[in-house]
Short mmCIF file of C-alpha atoms and ligand atoms in Angstrom, two decimals:
data_model
loop_
_atom_site.label_atom_id
_atom_site.label_comp_id
_atom_site.label_asym_id
_atom_site.label_seq_id
_atom_site.Cartn_x
_atom_site.Cartn_y
_atom_site.Cartn_z
CA TYR A 1 19.57 216.55 63.36
CA VAL A 2 20.05 213.39 61.42
CA ALA A 3 23.31 211.71 62.22
CA TYR A 4 25.08 211.19 58.97
CA ASP A 5 26.45 207.81 59.95
CA LYS A 6 23.08 206.22 60.65
CA GLN A 7 22.23 202.62 59.93
CA VAL A 8 20.27 201.74 56.81
CA PRO A 9 17.30 199.52 57.65
CA PHE A 10 17.43 197.45 54.50
CA ASP A 11 19.49 197.03 51.40
CA TYR A 12 19.29 200.56 50.06
CA PRO A 13 21.74 201.30 47.26
CA GLU A 14 23.98 204.33 47.43
CA ARG A 15 22.94 206.94 44.92
CA THR A 16 25.18 206.22 42.02
CA TRP A 17 24.16 208.65 39.32
CA PRO A 18 26.93 210.88 38.13
CA GLY A 19 27.10 214.53 39.02
CA LYS A 20 28.54 216.79 41.62
CA LYS A 21 26.93 216.98 45.04
CA LEU A 22 27.24 219.74 47.57
CA GLN A 23 29.71 218.43 50.13
CA ARG A 24 29.47 221.14 52.74
CA ALA A 25 27.47 224.21 53.62
CA PRO A 26 28.52 227.56 52.20
CA ARG A 27 29.08 230.53 54.50
CA TRP A 28 25.69 232.06 55.25
CA CYS A 29 24.77 235.70 55.64
CA SER A 30 21.26 236.72 56.63
CA VAL A 31 20.03 239.92 54.99
CA ASP A 32 16.65 239.78 56.74
CA LEU A 33 17.26 242.94 58.70
CA ARG A 34 18.22 244.91 55.57
CA ASP A 35 16.89 243.51 52.26
CA GLY A 36 14.05 241.65 53.93
CA ASN A 37 13.14 244.63 56.06
CA GLN A 38 13.16 247.14 53.21
CA ALA A 39 10.54 245.04 51.40
CA LEU A 40 7.98 245.13 54.22
CA VAL A 41 4.79 247.15 54.12
CA ASN A 42 5.55 248.11 57.71
CA PRO A 43 9.32 247.97 58.18
CA MET A 44 10.39 246.53 61.51
CA ASP A 45 10.60 248.83 64.51
CA SER A 46 13.47 248.33 66.93
CA GLU A 47 11.54 245.79 69.02
CA ARG A 48 10.87 243.54 65.99
CA LYS A 49 14.40 244.06 64.69
CA LEU A 50 15.89 243.03 67.99
CA ARG A 51 13.68 239.97 68.11
CA PHE A 52 14.78 239.00 64.61
CA TRP A 53 18.42 239.64 65.50
CA ASN A 54 18.12 237.39 68.56
CA LEU A 55 16.58 234.66 66.42
CA LEU A 56 19.40 234.86 63.86
CA VAL A 57 22.07 234.75 66.56
CA SER A 58 20.38 231.83 68.30
CA LEU A 59 20.21 229.88 65.03
CA GLY A 60 23.94 230.28 64.61
CA PHE A 61 24.30 232.93 61.89
CA LYS A 62 27.81 234.35 62.02
CA GLU A 63 27.27 237.10 59.43
CA ILE A 64 24.24 239.33 59.65
CA GLU A 65 23.55 242.35 57.46
CA VAL A 66 22.01 244.69 59.98
CA GLY A 67 20.93 247.60 57.86
CA PHE A 68 21.56 250.52 55.57
CA PRO A 69 22.47 253.08 58.24
CA SER A 70 23.04 256.01 55.90
CA ALA A 71 19.59 255.59 54.36
CA SER A 72 17.53 254.90 57.46
CA GLU A 73 17.67 256.50 60.89
CA THR A 74 15.98 253.39 62.35
CA ASP A 75 18.80 251.28 60.95
CA PHE A 76 21.43 253.72 62.21
CA ASP A 77 19.94 253.71 65.71
CA PHE A 78 19.54 249.95 65.71
CA ILE A 79 23.21 249.45 64.81
CA ARG A 80 24.27 251.92 67.49
CA MET A 81 22.15 250.03 70.01
CA LEU A 82 23.72 246.68 69.09
CA ILE A 83 27.20 248.16 69.50
CA GLU A 84 26.60 250.28 72.58
CA ARG A 85 24.68 247.60 74.48
CA GLU A 86 27.29 245.03 73.48
CA LEU A 87 24.67 242.72 71.97
CA ILE A 88 26.97 241.36 69.25
CA PRO A 89 28.57 238.05 70.22
CA ASP A 90 32.32 237.84 69.57
CA ASP A 91 31.87 235.32 66.80
CA VAL A 92 29.21 237.31 64.91
CA THR A 93 30.16 239.88 62.25
CA ILE A 94 27.76 242.65 61.35
CA VAL A 95 27.49 243.85 57.76
CA VAL A 96 26.33 247.36 56.85
CA LEU A 97 25.25 248.36 53.36
CA THR A 98 26.00 251.60 51.55
CA GLN A 99 25.80 252.93 48.03
CA CYS A 100 29.03 254.13 46.44
CA ARG A 101 28.41 257.75 47.37
CA GLU A 102 30.70 259.83 49.53
CA HIS A 103 28.30 261.23 52.13
CA LEU A 104 26.62 257.84 52.53
CA ILE A 105 29.91 256.06 53.04
CA ARG A 106 31.01 258.61 55.65
CA ARG A 107 27.75 258.19 57.56
CA THR A 108 28.17 254.41 57.42
CA TYR A 109 31.50 254.66 59.21
CA GLU A 110 29.87 256.82 61.88
CA ALA A 111 27.36 254.07 62.51
CA LEU A 112 30.16 251.58 63.11
CA LYS A 113 32.13 253.45 65.78
CA GLY A 114 33.05 251.11 68.63
CA ALA A 115 32.22 247.88 66.79
CA LYS A 116 34.63 245.00 67.26
CA ARG A 117 34.31 243.57 63.78
CA ALA A 118 32.31 244.68 60.74
CA VAL A 119 31.95 244.43 57.01
CA VAL A 120 31.35 247.60 54.98
CA HIS A 121 29.32 246.47 51.99
CA PHE A 122 29.37 248.97 49.12
CA TYR A 123 27.53 248.52 45.85
CA ASN A 124 26.69 250.20 42.59
CA SER A 125 24.58 249.12 39.65
CA VAL A 126 26.64 247.95 36.72
CA SER A 127 24.08 246.40 34.34
CA VAL A 128 23.60 247.52 30.76
CA LEU A 129 20.13 248.83 31.53
CA GLN A 130 21.19 250.78 34.59
CA ARG A 131 24.19 252.24 32.75
CA GLU A 132 22.14 253.30 29.75
CA VAL A 133 18.80 254.26 31.27
CA VAL A 134 19.30 255.18 34.90
CA PHE A 135 22.80 256.62 35.21
CA ARG A 136 23.59 257.48 31.59
CA LYS A 137 27.23 256.68 32.24
CA ASN A 138 29.66 254.63 30.21
CA LYS A 139 31.50 251.56 31.48
CA ALA A 140 34.58 253.49 32.59
CA GLU A 141 32.47 255.99 34.55
CA ILE A 142 30.49 253.25 36.28
CA LYS A 143 33.71 251.43 37.18
CA LYS A 144 35.11 254.65 38.60
CA LEU A 145 32.12 254.97 40.98
CA ALA A 146 33.13 251.62 42.44
CA THR A 147 36.86 252.29 42.68
CA ASP A 148 36.30 255.80 44.11
CA ALA A 149 34.13 254.23 46.80
CA ALA A 150 36.80 251.63 47.53
CA GLU A 151 39.42 254.37 47.83
CA LEU A 152 37.23 256.41 50.14
CA CYS A 153 36.65 253.35 52.33
CA LYS A 154 40.41 252.77 52.56
CA SER A 155 40.98 256.43 53.45
CA LEU A 156 38.42 256.23 56.26
CA GLU A 157 40.11 253.29 57.94
CA GLY A 158 41.72 255.73 60.38
CA GLU A 159 38.24 256.57 61.66
CA ALA A 160 37.50 252.90 62.12
CA LYS A 161 40.38 252.32 64.50
CA GLY A 162 39.88 249.31 66.71
CA ILE A 163 37.42 247.70 64.30
CA ASP A 164 38.46 244.49 62.60
CA LEU A 165 37.21 245.80 59.28
CA TYR A 166 36.39 243.87 56.11
CA TYR A 167 34.91 244.91 52.79
CA GLU A 168 32.23 243.56 50.53
CA TYR A 169 31.60 244.85 47.04
CA SER A 170 28.47 244.07 44.98
CA PRO A 171 28.21 244.75 41.26
CA GLU A 172 24.47 245.30 41.66
CA SER A 173 22.23 243.88 38.90
CA PHE A 174 24.98 241.40 38.08
CA THR A 175 22.41 239.27 36.24
CA GLY A 176 21.89 242.06 33.69
CA THR A 177 25.61 242.67 33.26
CA GLU A 178 28.15 241.29 30.82
CA PRO A 179 30.17 238.86 33.01
CA GLU A 180 33.43 240.14 31.49
CA TYR A 181 32.59 243.68 32.53
CA ALA A 182 31.51 242.55 36.02
CA VAL A 183 34.90 240.88 36.42
CA GLU A 184 36.65 244.04 35.17
CA VAL A 185 34.89 246.17 37.79
CA CYS A 186 35.43 243.66 40.60
CA ASN A 187 39.11 243.32 39.75
CA ALA A 188 39.50 247.11 39.78
CA VAL A 189 37.92 247.19 43.26
CA ILE A 190 40.18 244.35 44.41
CA ASP A 191 43.18 246.37 43.17
CA VAL A 192 42.22 249.16 45.54
CA ILE A 193 41.25 247.09 48.56
CA LYS A 194 44.21 244.72 48.28
CA PRO A 195 42.77 241.78 50.19
CA THR A 196 45.00 238.92 51.33
CA PRO A 197 44.21 235.30 52.13
CA GLU A 198 44.52 236.22 55.81
CA HIS A 199 42.29 239.27 55.42
CA PRO A 200 40.01 238.52 52.45
CA MET A 201 37.27 240.64 50.93
CA ILE A 202 33.84 239.54 49.79
CA ILE A 203 32.79 239.88 46.16
CA ASN A 204 29.03 239.45 46.13
CA LEU A 205 27.16 238.64 42.92
CA PRO A 206 23.55 239.77 43.16
CA ALA A 207 20.84 238.25 41.05
CA THR A 208 19.13 241.53 41.82
CA VAL A 209 16.49 240.35 39.38
CA GLU A 210 16.46 236.66 38.52
CA MET A 211 16.37 236.63 34.72
CA THR A 212 18.05 233.48 33.50
CA THR A 213 17.73 229.78 34.13
CA PRO A 214 19.78 228.45 37.08
CA ASN A 215 22.37 226.81 34.82
CA VAL A 216 23.10 230.10 33.06
CA PHE A 217 23.45 231.91 36.38
CA ALA A 218 25.78 229.16 37.58
CA ASP A 219 27.85 229.47 34.39
CA GLU A 220 28.19 233.21 34.97
CA VAL A 221 29.23 232.65 38.57
CA GLU A 222 31.78 230.09 37.43
CA TYR A 223 33.13 232.57 34.90
CA VAL A 224 33.62 235.18 37.63
CA SER A 225 35.10 232.63 40.01
CA THR A 226 37.73 231.62 37.47
CA HIS A 227 38.54 235.12 36.21
CA LEU A 228 38.75 237.10 39.44
CA GLN A 229 42.23 238.09 40.43
CA ASP A 230 43.62 237.07 43.83
CA ARG A 231 40.94 234.38 44.07
CA ASP A 232 42.55 233.05 47.27
CA SER A 233 41.89 236.39 48.89
CA ILE A 234 38.26 236.55 47.80
CA VAL A 235 35.15 235.10 49.36
CA LEU A 236 32.82 234.75 46.39
CA SER A 237 29.27 235.37 47.51
CA LEU A 238 25.80 235.10 45.97
CA HIS A 239 22.78 237.28 46.58
CA PRO A 240 19.94 235.64 44.67
CA HIS A 241 16.40 236.93 44.36
CA ASN A 242 13.55 234.73 43.27
CA ASP A 243 11.76 236.49 40.38
CA GLU A 244 11.42 233.34 38.31
CA GLY A 245 10.83 231.11 41.32
CA MET A 246 14.18 229.38 40.92
CA GLY A 247 16.26 231.18 43.53
CA VAL A 248 16.99 228.03 45.51
CA ALA A 249 17.93 226.00 42.43
CA ALA A 250 20.08 228.82 41.05
CA THR A 251 21.88 229.15 44.37
CA GLU A 252 22.57 225.45 44.71
CA LEU A 253 23.99 225.27 41.17
CA ALA A 254 26.03 228.43 41.65
CA VAL A 255 27.58 227.09 44.86
CA LEU A 256 28.53 223.97 42.92
CA ALA A 257 30.00 226.31 40.31
CA GLY A 258 32.38 227.91 42.77
CA ALA A 259 30.63 230.31 45.15
CA ASP A 260 31.66 230.25 48.82
CA ARG A 261 28.95 232.25 50.54
CA VAL A 262 25.20 232.89 50.24
CA GLU A 263 23.09 235.85 51.29
CA GLY A 264 19.36 235.40 51.74
CA CYS A 265 16.40 235.65 54.07
CA LEU A 266 14.64 233.20 56.37
CA LEU A 267 11.67 231.69 54.56
CA GLY A 268 12.31 233.84 51.50
CA ASN A 269 11.21 237.33 52.48
CA GLY A 270 12.62 240.18 50.39
CA GLU A 271 11.99 242.52 47.46
CA ARG A 272 9.22 241.41 45.04
CA THR A 273 9.25 237.60 45.07
CA GLY A 274 11.82 237.60 47.82
CA ASN A 275 15.45 236.84 48.50
CA VAL A 276 16.54 233.25 48.31
CA ASP A 277 15.14 231.22 51.22
CA LEU A 278 17.91 230.28 53.63
CA VAL A 279 15.76 227.75 55.48
CA THR A 280 15.01 225.78 52.32
CA LEU A 281 18.65 225.91 51.24
CA GLY A 282 19.84 224.67 54.62
CA LEU A 283 17.27 221.90 54.90
CA ASN A 284 17.88 220.78 51.32
CA LEU A 285 21.46 220.22 52.44
CA LEU A 286 20.23 218.27 55.44
CA THR A 287 18.16 215.96 53.22
CA GLN A 288 21.38 215.25 51.29
CA GLY A 289 23.20 214.36 54.50
CA VAL A 290 25.14 217.62 54.73
CA ASP A 291 25.13 219.57 57.99
CA PRO A 292 23.73 223.04 57.19
CA GLN A 293 25.67 224.57 60.12
CA ILE A 294 22.55 226.45 61.16
CA ASP A 295 20.18 225.12 63.77
CA TYR A 296 16.93 224.43 61.94
CA SER A 297 15.74 221.94 64.55
CA ASN A 298 12.69 224.04 65.44
CA VAL A 299 11.16 225.29 62.22
CA PRO A 300 7.75 226.10 63.80
CA GLU A 301 9.45 228.46 66.26
CA ILE A 302 11.45 230.10 63.44
CA ARG A 303 8.30 230.51 61.41
CA LYS A 304 6.43 232.05 64.33
CA THR A 305 9.11 234.68 64.91
CA VAL A 306 9.55 235.42 61.20
CA GLU A 307 5.80 235.83 60.74
CA TYR A 308 5.63 238.10 63.76
CA CYS A 309 8.56 240.28 62.72
CA ASN A 310 7.72 240.52 59.02
CA GLN A 311 3.96 240.53 59.52
CA ILE A 312 3.63 238.20 56.53
CA LYS A 313 2.05 234.73 56.71
CA ILE A 314 3.98 231.74 55.41
CA SER A 315 2.11 229.76 52.77
CA GLU A 316 0.65 226.34 53.64
CA ARG A 317 2.85 224.80 50.94
CA HIS A 318 6.10 226.52 51.83
CA PRO A 319 8.90 223.90 51.78
CA TYR A 320 9.60 222.54 55.28
CA ALA A 321 7.66 225.27 57.09
CA GLY A 322 4.15 225.24 55.59
CA ASN A 323 1.29 223.68 57.52
CA PHE A 324 0.67 221.04 54.86
CA VAL A 325 4.16 219.87 54.04
CA PHE A 326 4.00 216.80 56.28
CA THR A 327 0.42 216.01 55.44
CA ALA A 328 -0.62 213.28 53.06
CA PHE A 329 -4.13 213.67 51.69
CA SER A 330 -3.90 210.88 49.14
CA GLY A 331 -4.78 207.37 50.25
CA SER A 332 -1.93 205.72 48.37
CA HIS A 333 0.55 208.13 49.93
CA GLN A 334 -0.88 207.45 53.37
CA ASP A 335 -0.55 203.73 52.80
CA ALA A 336 3.05 204.06 51.63
CA ILE A 337 3.97 206.27 54.58
CA LYS A 338 2.40 203.77 56.96
CA LYS A 339 4.44 200.95 55.43
CA GLY A 340 7.61 203.04 55.54
CA LEU A 341 7.15 203.86 59.20
CA GLU A 342 6.41 200.22 60.01
CA ALA A 343 9.46 198.98 58.07
CA ARG A 344 11.64 201.30 60.09
CA GLN A 345 10.17 200.07 63.32
CA VAL A 346 10.60 196.43 62.31
CA ALA A 347 14.23 197.01 61.35
CA ALA A 348 14.91 198.77 64.65
CA ASP A 349 13.23 196.03 66.69
CA ARG A 350 15.13 193.35 64.82
CA ALA A 351 18.42 195.08 65.46
CA GLY A 352 17.43 195.80 69.05
CA ALA A 353 18.31 199.40 68.25
CA ASN A 354 16.76 202.76 68.74
CA LEU A 355 14.53 204.03 65.93
CA ASP A 356 16.60 207.17 65.71
CA ASP A 357 19.68 205.11 64.86
CA PHE A 358 18.18 204.42 61.45
CA VAL A 359 18.41 206.67 58.49
CA TRP A 360 15.09 208.21 57.49
CA LEU A 361 13.71 206.30 54.51
CA VAL A 362 9.98 206.84 54.35
CA PRO A 363 8.12 207.27 51.06
CA TYR A 364 6.76 210.76 50.35
CA LEU A 365 8.47 212.28 53.36
CA PRO A 366 11.90 213.56 52.34
CA ILE A 367 12.88 214.35 55.90
CA ASP A 368 11.90 213.14 59.37
CA PRO A 369 9.55 215.88 60.57
CA LYS A 370 11.00 215.40 64.06
CA ASP A 371 14.42 216.63 62.86
CA ILE A 372 12.95 220.08 62.29
CA GLY A 373 10.65 220.21 65.28
CA ARG A 374 7.54 219.00 63.55
CA THR A 375 5.38 216.02 64.38
CA TYR A 376 3.71 213.14 62.65
CA GLU A 377 0.32 214.18 63.98
CA ALA A 378 -0.98 215.62 60.78
CA ILE A 379 0.74 213.24 58.41
CA ILE A 380 -2.21 210.93 58.01
CA ARG A 381 -5.44 212.69 57.26
CA VAL A 382 -8.59 211.27 55.86
CA ASN A 383 -10.91 212.94 53.38
CA SER A 384 -13.16 211.95 50.50
CA GLN A 385 -10.13 211.33 48.26
CA SER A 386 -8.20 209.05 50.56
CA GLY A 387 -8.44 205.28 50.70
CA LYS A 388 -8.84 203.06 53.71
CA GLY A 389 -5.12 203.13 54.59
CA GLY A 390 -5.27 206.45 56.42
CA MET A 391 -8.27 205.51 58.48
CA ALA A 392 -6.70 202.15 59.41
CA TYR A 393 -3.47 203.87 60.35
CA LEU A 394 -5.22 206.31 62.70
CA LEU A 395 -7.18 203.54 64.37
CA LYS A 396 -4.00 201.57 64.90
CA THR A 397 -1.68 204.30 66.11
CA ASN A 398 -4.15 206.31 68.17
CA HIS A 399 -6.52 203.56 69.40
CA ASN A 400 -4.45 200.41 69.19
CA LEU A 401 -7.01 198.81 66.89
CA ASP A 402 -5.67 196.56 64.16
CA LEU A 403 -8.66 196.13 61.82
CA PRO A 404 -8.75 192.98 59.70
CA LYS A 405 -8.81 193.71 55.93
CA ARG A 406 -12.51 192.93 55.45
CA LEU A 407 -13.55 195.14 58.33
CA GLN A 408 -11.34 197.92 56.92
CA VAL A 409 -13.25 197.72 53.62
CA GLU A 410 -16.60 197.77 55.41
CA PHE A 411 -15.79 200.59 57.80
CA ASP A 412 -14.15 202.62 55.04
CA LYS A 413 -17.55 202.90 53.32
CA ILE A 414 -18.94 204.54 56.46
CA VAL A 415 -15.99 206.92 56.70
CA GLN A 416 -16.19 207.85 53.01
CA LYS A 417 -19.93 208.54 53.29
CA TYR A 418 -19.27 210.81 56.26
CA ALA A 419 -16.54 212.62 54.27
CA ASP A 420 -18.88 213.04 51.27
CA ASP A 421 -21.74 214.30 53.45
CA THR A 422 -19.68 216.77 55.47
CA LYS A 423 -17.34 217.71 52.59
CA LYS A 424 -14.62 218.08 55.19
CA GLU A 425 -11.48 216.36 56.27
CA VAL A 426 -12.31 213.54 58.67
CA LYS A 427 -10.49 214.01 61.93
CA ASP A 428 -9.24 211.26 64.20
CA GLU A 429 -12.01 212.00 66.71
CA ASP A 430 -14.65 211.66 63.94
CA ILE A 431 -13.29 208.28 62.91
CA TRP A 432 -13.28 207.05 66.47
CA ARG A 433 -16.84 208.27 67.03
CA LEU A 434 -18.07 206.62 63.81
CA PHE A 435 -16.34 203.41 64.79
CA LYS A 436 -17.85 203.39 68.27
CA ASP A 437 -21.34 204.18 66.92
CA GLU A 438 -21.11 201.34 64.43
CA TYR A 439 -19.33 198.61 66.34
CA LEU A 440 -19.35 199.48 70.02
CA PRO A 441 -22.92 200.62 70.75
CA VAL A 442 -23.58 201.18 74.42
O1 KIV B 501 19.48 242.72 45.31
C1 KIV B 501 20.51 243.42 45.33
O2 KIV B 501 21.17 243.65 44.31
C2 KIV B 501 20.90 244.01 46.60
C3 KIV B 501 22.24 244.64 46.64
C4 KIV B 501 22.21 245.93 47.34
C5 KIV B 501 23.25 243.68 47.18
O3 KIV B 501 20.20 243.89 47.56
ZN1 ZN B 502 18.77 242.19 47.24
#
């Protein structure tokens, strides 16, 4: 990770523009094993689930939604296995999802027998559309579904003896709901559960479908945050999806607006366009100098496991994880990166300090690839669009050849012709071969 107290290699002004900045990471909850899993063509079997679970635990997730045990026998069995084989570390809390329906809630409690700590997460749809079209119930009737579920949960606590039990309630389709009504329902649930600051409950606001701009979502979250009763006893959570492609932005604004916790999936798996991407959220914090509290120091390994478990490939352009995100194709970018890397080295040498003691300030690269387990290898690539900078950089770093300017111009013509002829990216070995053929004939 970057150390947040690193030296600055040159006079680099503090960012001074006004505006709030995230100061610390929210509480994270991975819903990969539930929301992510339910959106897969081939849902995970127990082997893939266990592998995903192990990844989440190793990364440092302390809250993991492990399934919907009343809806899926695989989920039920998986939860039983975690509990019976004692695979849940003491500092990790499992979350189980249920609809607000009696038989489903009862089955959920059966799944939890013997757990040390758990969250029962109950939800019902409260949006205008769901009320009118799907359930044909009025506001009072919909609210009653939620409070009845809360009462049933309380009455089942006897069956959950020995479990340090918490509750989470989601007014599902919050984004299609009048915020005033969402608050009314949540407050009614809070009245039943009676959380305390010592034993809080989670109120989770799902952008089940993302349908507003991030600022509007953040305003709605702020409204709930300031109108919920017993706010000190509530952990206000977000559950954003990404239908308009703004899940990350909406989440960041909504955390600034008062949310304490975020649910999402690694690399953005999930229904339709996905749940909000926890890796991007965490690493965006890191680029702002805030510790994400999750170990994202080996993104390639995370990606490998996520791709294996979900059986979905991550796009080349995916923030932080895609193959191309530390690759500069443009000559001017390559040149700027080269200068940035050199400036860092010069500053370190001058100070007699280690390169890693300096804050990362390199044009076009918002983060040091090394901090997330990636390498510089592919940063400089040469193709028919790039200028001579990339080629010169490769010759210098890989072959210790510092070409004078005029020779750079001359040799670049040869490299560009090769790129035009082959219509491919020119690899380091191609450049070296062309150079040897031209200037070092045997
Ligand atoms: O997207 C959603 O609304 C959900 C809820 C069940 C929390 O996944
Ligand atoms: Zn969801």
